[in-house]
PDB file of C-alpha atoms in Angstrom:
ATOM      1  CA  UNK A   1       3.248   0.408 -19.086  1.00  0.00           C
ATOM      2  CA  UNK A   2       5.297  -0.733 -16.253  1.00  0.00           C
ATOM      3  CA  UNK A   3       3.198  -0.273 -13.722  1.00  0.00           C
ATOM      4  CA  UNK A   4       2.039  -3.123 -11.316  1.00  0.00           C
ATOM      5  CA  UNK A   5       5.051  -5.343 -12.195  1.00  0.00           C
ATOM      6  CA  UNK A   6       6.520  -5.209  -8.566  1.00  0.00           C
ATOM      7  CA  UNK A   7       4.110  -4.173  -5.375  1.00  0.00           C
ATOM      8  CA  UNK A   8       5.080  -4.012  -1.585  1.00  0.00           C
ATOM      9  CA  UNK A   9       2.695  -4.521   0.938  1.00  0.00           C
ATOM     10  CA  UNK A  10       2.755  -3.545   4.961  1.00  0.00           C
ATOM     11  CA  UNK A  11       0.595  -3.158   7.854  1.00  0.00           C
ATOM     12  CA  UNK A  12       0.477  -0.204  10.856  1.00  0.00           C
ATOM     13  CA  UNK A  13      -1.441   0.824  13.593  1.00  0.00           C
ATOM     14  CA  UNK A  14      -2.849   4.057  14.352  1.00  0.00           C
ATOM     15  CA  UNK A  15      -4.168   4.659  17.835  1.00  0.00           C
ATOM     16  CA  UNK A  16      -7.931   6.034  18.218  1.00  0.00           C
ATOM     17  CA  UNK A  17      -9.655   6.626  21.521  1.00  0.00           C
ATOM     18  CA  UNK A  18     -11.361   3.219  21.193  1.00  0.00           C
ATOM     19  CA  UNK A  19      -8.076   0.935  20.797  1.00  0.00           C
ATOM     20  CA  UNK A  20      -6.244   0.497  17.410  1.00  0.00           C
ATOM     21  CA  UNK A  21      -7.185   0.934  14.437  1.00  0.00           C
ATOM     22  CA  UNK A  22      -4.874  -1.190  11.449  1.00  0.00           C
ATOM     23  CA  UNK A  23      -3.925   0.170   8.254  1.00  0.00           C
ATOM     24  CA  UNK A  24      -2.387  -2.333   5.667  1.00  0.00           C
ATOM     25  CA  UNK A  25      -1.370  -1.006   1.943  1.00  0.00           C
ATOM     26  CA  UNK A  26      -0.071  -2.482  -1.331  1.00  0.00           C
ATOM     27  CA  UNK A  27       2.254   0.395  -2.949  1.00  0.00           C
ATOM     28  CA  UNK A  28       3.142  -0.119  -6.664  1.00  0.00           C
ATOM     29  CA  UNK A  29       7.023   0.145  -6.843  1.00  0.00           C
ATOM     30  CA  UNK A  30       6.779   1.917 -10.247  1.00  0.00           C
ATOM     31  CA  UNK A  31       4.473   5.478  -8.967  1.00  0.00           C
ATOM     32  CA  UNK A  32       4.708   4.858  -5.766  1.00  0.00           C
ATOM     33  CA  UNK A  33       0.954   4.933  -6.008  1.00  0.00           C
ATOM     34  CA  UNK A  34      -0.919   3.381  -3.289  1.00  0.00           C
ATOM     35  CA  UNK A  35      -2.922   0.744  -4.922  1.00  0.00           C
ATOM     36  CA  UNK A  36      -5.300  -0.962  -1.756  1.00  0.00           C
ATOM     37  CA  UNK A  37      -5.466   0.512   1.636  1.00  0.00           C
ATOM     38  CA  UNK A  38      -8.008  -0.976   3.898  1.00  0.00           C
ATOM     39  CA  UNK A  39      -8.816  -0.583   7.530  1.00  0.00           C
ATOM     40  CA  UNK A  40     -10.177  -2.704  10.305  1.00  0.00           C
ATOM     41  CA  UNK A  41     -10.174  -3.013  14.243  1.00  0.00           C
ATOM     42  CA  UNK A  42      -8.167  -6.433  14.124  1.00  0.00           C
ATOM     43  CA  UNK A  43      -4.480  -7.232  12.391  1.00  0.00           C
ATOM     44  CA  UNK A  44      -5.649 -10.534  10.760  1.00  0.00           C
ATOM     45  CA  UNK A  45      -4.790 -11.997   7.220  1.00  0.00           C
ATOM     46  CA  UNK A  46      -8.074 -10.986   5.501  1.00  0.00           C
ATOM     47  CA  UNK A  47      -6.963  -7.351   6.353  1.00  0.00           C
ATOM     48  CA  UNK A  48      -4.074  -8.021   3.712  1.00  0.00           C
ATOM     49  CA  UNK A  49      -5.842 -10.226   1.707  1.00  0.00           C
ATOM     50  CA  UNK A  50      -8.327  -7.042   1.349  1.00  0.00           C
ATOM     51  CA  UNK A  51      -5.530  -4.636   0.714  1.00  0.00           C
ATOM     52  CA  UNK A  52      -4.684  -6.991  -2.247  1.00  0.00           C
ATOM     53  CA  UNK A  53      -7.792  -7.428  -3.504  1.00  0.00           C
ATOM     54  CA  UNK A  54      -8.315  -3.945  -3.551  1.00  0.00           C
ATOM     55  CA  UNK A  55      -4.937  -3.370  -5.642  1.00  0.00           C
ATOM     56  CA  UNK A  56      -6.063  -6.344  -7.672  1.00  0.00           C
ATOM     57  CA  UNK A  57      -9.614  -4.712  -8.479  1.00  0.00           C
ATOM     58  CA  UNK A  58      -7.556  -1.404  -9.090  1.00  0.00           C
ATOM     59  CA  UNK A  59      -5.312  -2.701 -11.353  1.00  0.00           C
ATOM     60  CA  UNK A  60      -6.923  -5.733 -13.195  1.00  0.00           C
ATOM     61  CA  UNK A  61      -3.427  -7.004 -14.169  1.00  0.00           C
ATOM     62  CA  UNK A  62      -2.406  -8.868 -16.978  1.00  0.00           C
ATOM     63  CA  UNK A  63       0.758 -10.461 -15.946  1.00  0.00           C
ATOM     64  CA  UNK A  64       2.173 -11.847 -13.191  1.00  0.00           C
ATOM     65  CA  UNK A  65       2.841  -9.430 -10.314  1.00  0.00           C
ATOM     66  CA  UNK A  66       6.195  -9.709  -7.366  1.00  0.00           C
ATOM     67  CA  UNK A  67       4.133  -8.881  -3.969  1.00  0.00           C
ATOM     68  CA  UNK A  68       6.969  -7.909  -1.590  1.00  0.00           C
ATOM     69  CA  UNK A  69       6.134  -8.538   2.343  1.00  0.00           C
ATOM     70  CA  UNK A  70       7.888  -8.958   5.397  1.00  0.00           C
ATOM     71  CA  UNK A  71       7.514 -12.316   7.253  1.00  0.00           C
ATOM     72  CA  UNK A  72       4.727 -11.288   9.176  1.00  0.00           C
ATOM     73  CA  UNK A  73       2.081 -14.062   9.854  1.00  0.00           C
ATOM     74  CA  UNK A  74      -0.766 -12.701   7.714  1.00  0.00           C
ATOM     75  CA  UNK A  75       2.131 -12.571   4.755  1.00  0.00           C
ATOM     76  CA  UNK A  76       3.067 -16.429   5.483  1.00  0.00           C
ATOM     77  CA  UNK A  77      -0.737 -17.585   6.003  1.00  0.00           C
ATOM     78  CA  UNK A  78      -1.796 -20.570   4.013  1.00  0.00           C
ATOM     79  CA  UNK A  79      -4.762 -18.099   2.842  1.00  0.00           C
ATOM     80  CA  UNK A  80      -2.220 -15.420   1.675  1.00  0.00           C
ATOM     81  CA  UNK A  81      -0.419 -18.103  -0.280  1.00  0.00           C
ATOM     82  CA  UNK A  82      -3.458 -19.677  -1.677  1.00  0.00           C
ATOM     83  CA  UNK A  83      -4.599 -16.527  -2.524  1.00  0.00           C
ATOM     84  CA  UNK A  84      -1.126 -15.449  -4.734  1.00  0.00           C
ATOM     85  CA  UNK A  85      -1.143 -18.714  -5.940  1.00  0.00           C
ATOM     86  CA  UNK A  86      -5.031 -18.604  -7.657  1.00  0.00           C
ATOM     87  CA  UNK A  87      -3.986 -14.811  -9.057  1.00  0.00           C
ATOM     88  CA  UNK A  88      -0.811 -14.993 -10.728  1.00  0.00           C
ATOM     89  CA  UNK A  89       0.488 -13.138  -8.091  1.00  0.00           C
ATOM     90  CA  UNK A  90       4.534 -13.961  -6.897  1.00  0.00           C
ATOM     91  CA  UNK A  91       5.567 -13.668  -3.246  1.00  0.00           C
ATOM     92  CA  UNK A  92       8.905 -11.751  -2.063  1.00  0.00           C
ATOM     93  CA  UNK A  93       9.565 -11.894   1.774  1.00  0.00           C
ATOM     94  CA  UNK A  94      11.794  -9.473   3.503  1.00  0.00           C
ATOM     95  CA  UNK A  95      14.900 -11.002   5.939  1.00  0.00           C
ATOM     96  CA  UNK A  96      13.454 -11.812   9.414  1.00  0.00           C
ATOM     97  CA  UNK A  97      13.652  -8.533  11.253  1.00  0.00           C
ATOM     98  CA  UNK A  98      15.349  -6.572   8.392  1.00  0.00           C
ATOM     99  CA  UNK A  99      12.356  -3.356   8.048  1.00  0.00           C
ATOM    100  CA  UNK A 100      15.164  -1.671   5.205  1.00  0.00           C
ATOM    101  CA  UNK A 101      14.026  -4.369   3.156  1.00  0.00           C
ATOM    102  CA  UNK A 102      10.557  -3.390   2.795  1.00  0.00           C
ATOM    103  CA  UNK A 103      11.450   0.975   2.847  1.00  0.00           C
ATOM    104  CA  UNK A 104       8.913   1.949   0.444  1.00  0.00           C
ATOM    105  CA  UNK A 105       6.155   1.255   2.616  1.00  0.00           C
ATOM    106  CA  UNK A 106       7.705   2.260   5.691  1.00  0.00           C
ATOM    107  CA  UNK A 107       8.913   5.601   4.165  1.00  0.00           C
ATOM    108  CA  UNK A 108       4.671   6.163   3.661  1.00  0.00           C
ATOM    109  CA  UNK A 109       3.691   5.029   7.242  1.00  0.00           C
ATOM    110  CA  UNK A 110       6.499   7.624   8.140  1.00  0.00           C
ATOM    111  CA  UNK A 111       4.908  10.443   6.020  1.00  0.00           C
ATOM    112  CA  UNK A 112       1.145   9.544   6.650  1.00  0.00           C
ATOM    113  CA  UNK A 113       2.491   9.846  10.632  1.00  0.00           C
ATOM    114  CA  UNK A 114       4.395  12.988  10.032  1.00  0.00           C
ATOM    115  CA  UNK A 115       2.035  14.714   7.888  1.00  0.00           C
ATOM    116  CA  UNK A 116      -1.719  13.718   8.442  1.00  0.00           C
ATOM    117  CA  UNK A 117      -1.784  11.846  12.216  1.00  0.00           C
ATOM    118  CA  UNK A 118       1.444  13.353  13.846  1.00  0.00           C
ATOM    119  CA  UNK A 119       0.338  12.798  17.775  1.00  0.00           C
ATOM    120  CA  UNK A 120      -3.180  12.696  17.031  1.00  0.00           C
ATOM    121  CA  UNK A 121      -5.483  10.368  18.815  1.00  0.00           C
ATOM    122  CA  UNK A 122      -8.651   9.637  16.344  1.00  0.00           C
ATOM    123  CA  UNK A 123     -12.306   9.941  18.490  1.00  0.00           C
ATOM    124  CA  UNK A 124     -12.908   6.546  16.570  1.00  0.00           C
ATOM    125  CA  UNK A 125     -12.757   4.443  13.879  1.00  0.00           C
ATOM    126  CA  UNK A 126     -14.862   6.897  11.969  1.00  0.00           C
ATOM    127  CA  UNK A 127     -12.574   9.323  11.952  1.00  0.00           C
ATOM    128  CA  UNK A 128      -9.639   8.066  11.332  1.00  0.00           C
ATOM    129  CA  UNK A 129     -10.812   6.144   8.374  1.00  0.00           C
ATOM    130  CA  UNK A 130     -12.218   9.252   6.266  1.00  0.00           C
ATOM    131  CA  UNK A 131      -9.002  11.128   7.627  1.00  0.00           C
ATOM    132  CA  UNK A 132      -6.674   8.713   6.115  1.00  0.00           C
ATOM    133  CA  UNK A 133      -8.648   8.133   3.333  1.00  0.00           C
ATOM    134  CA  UNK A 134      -8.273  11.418   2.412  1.00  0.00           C
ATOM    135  CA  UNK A 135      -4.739  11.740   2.985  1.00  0.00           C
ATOM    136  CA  UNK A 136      -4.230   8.604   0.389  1.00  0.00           C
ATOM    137  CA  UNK A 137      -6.146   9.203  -1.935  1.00  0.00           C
ATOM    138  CA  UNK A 138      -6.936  13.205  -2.003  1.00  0.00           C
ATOM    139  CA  UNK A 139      -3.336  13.927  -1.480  1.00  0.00           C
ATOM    140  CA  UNK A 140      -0.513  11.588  -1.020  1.00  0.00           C
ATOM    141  CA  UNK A 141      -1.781   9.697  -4.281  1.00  0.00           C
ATOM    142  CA  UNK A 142      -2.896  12.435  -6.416  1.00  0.00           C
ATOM    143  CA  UNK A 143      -0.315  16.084  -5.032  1.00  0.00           C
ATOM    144  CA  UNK A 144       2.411  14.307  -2.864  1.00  0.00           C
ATOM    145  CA  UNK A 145       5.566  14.614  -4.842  1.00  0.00           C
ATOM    146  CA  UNK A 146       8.634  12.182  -4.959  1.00  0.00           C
ATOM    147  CA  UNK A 147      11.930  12.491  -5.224  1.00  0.00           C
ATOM    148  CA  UNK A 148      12.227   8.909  -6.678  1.00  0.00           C
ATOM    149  CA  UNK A 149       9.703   9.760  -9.354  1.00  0.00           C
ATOM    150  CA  UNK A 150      11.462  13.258 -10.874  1.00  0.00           C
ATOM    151  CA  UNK A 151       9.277  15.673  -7.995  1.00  0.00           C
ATOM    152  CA  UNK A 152       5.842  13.962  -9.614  1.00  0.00           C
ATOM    153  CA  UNK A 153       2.977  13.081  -7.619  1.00  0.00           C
ATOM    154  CA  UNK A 154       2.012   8.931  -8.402  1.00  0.00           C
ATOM    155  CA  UNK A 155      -0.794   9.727 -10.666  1.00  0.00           C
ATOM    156  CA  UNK A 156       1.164  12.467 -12.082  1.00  0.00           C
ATOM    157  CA  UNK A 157       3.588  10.031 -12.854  1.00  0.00           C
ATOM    158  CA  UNK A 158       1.233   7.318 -14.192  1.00  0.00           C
ATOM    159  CA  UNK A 159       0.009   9.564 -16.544  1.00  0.00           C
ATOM    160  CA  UNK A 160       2.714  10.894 -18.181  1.00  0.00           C
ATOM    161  CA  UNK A 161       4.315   7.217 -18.730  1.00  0.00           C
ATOM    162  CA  UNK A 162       0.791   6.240 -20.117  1.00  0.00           C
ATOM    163  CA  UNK A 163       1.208   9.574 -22.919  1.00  0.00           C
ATOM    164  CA  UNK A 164       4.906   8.628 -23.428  1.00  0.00           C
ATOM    165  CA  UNK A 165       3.471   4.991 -24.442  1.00  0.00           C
ATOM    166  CA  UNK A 166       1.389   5.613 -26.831  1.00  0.00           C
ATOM    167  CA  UNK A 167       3.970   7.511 -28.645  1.00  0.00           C
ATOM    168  CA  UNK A 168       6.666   4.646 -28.790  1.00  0.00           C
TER     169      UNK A 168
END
């Protein structure tokens, strides 16, 4: 299966009544599935370096993996690096300032904005956490369909490229 061959990885913000609240994700390029998605009160590198892990534990790959970024300083860390380095994983940076280069995870900050938070402000972290939670994985991962992936949702997807494999 092709999956987990080539992942993209991003961080946002949502606001909350106590501050910020910062949401980073590694999307697999094949389903569009969103593979790690943690949240934490401060933008540092082991908030990616979770989201990773997570898609790591997730997907318990066997060969190496293309992690696309932008040049953000938790993506150019000596921890981030170390980290790719010790699990087979390759880094891909976006061009300084170019966000076109990294559209698949901009075009699901843009939905999760538009469809779950829209001008919501979270009473805390609490909240916003189970809310987007559920969003990922209860519908954007599992109902959410794609135009990119013939109108399937990511798992639908998945699964019907894991039937067509055993087949061939």
């Amino acid at each position: 299966m092709r999956n987990s061959v080539s992942q993209v990885t991003d961080i946002t913000y949502i606001r909350i009544h106590e501050g910020w609240l910062y949401l980073a994700v590694v999307i697999d390029l094949f389903s569009r599935l969103v593979v790690g998605w943690p949240m934490k009160s401060r933008i540092t590198t082991d908030l990616v370096l979770d989201a990773l892990l997570m898609a790591l534990l997730r997907r318990n790959p066997k060969n190496k993996v293309l992690i696309h970024s932008d040049q953000g300083s938790q993506y150019t860390s000596h921890e981030w690096q170390t980290f790719l380095k010790h699990h087979n994983l390759e880094s891909s940076m976006s061009r300084r300032g170019n966000c076109h280069d990294n559209a698949v995870a901009e075009s699901f900050f843009q939905l999760l904005k538009r469809e779950r938070i829209k001008k919501k402000i979270y009473l805390s972290r609490d909240e916003a956490k189970s809310d987007i939670f559920e969003y990922i994985e209860m519908f954007y991962n599992s109902k959410r369909r794609h135009g990119s992936i013939g109108q399937c949702s990511p798992l639908e997807y998945e699964m019907t490229h894991q039937q067509m494999a055993k087949y061939v």
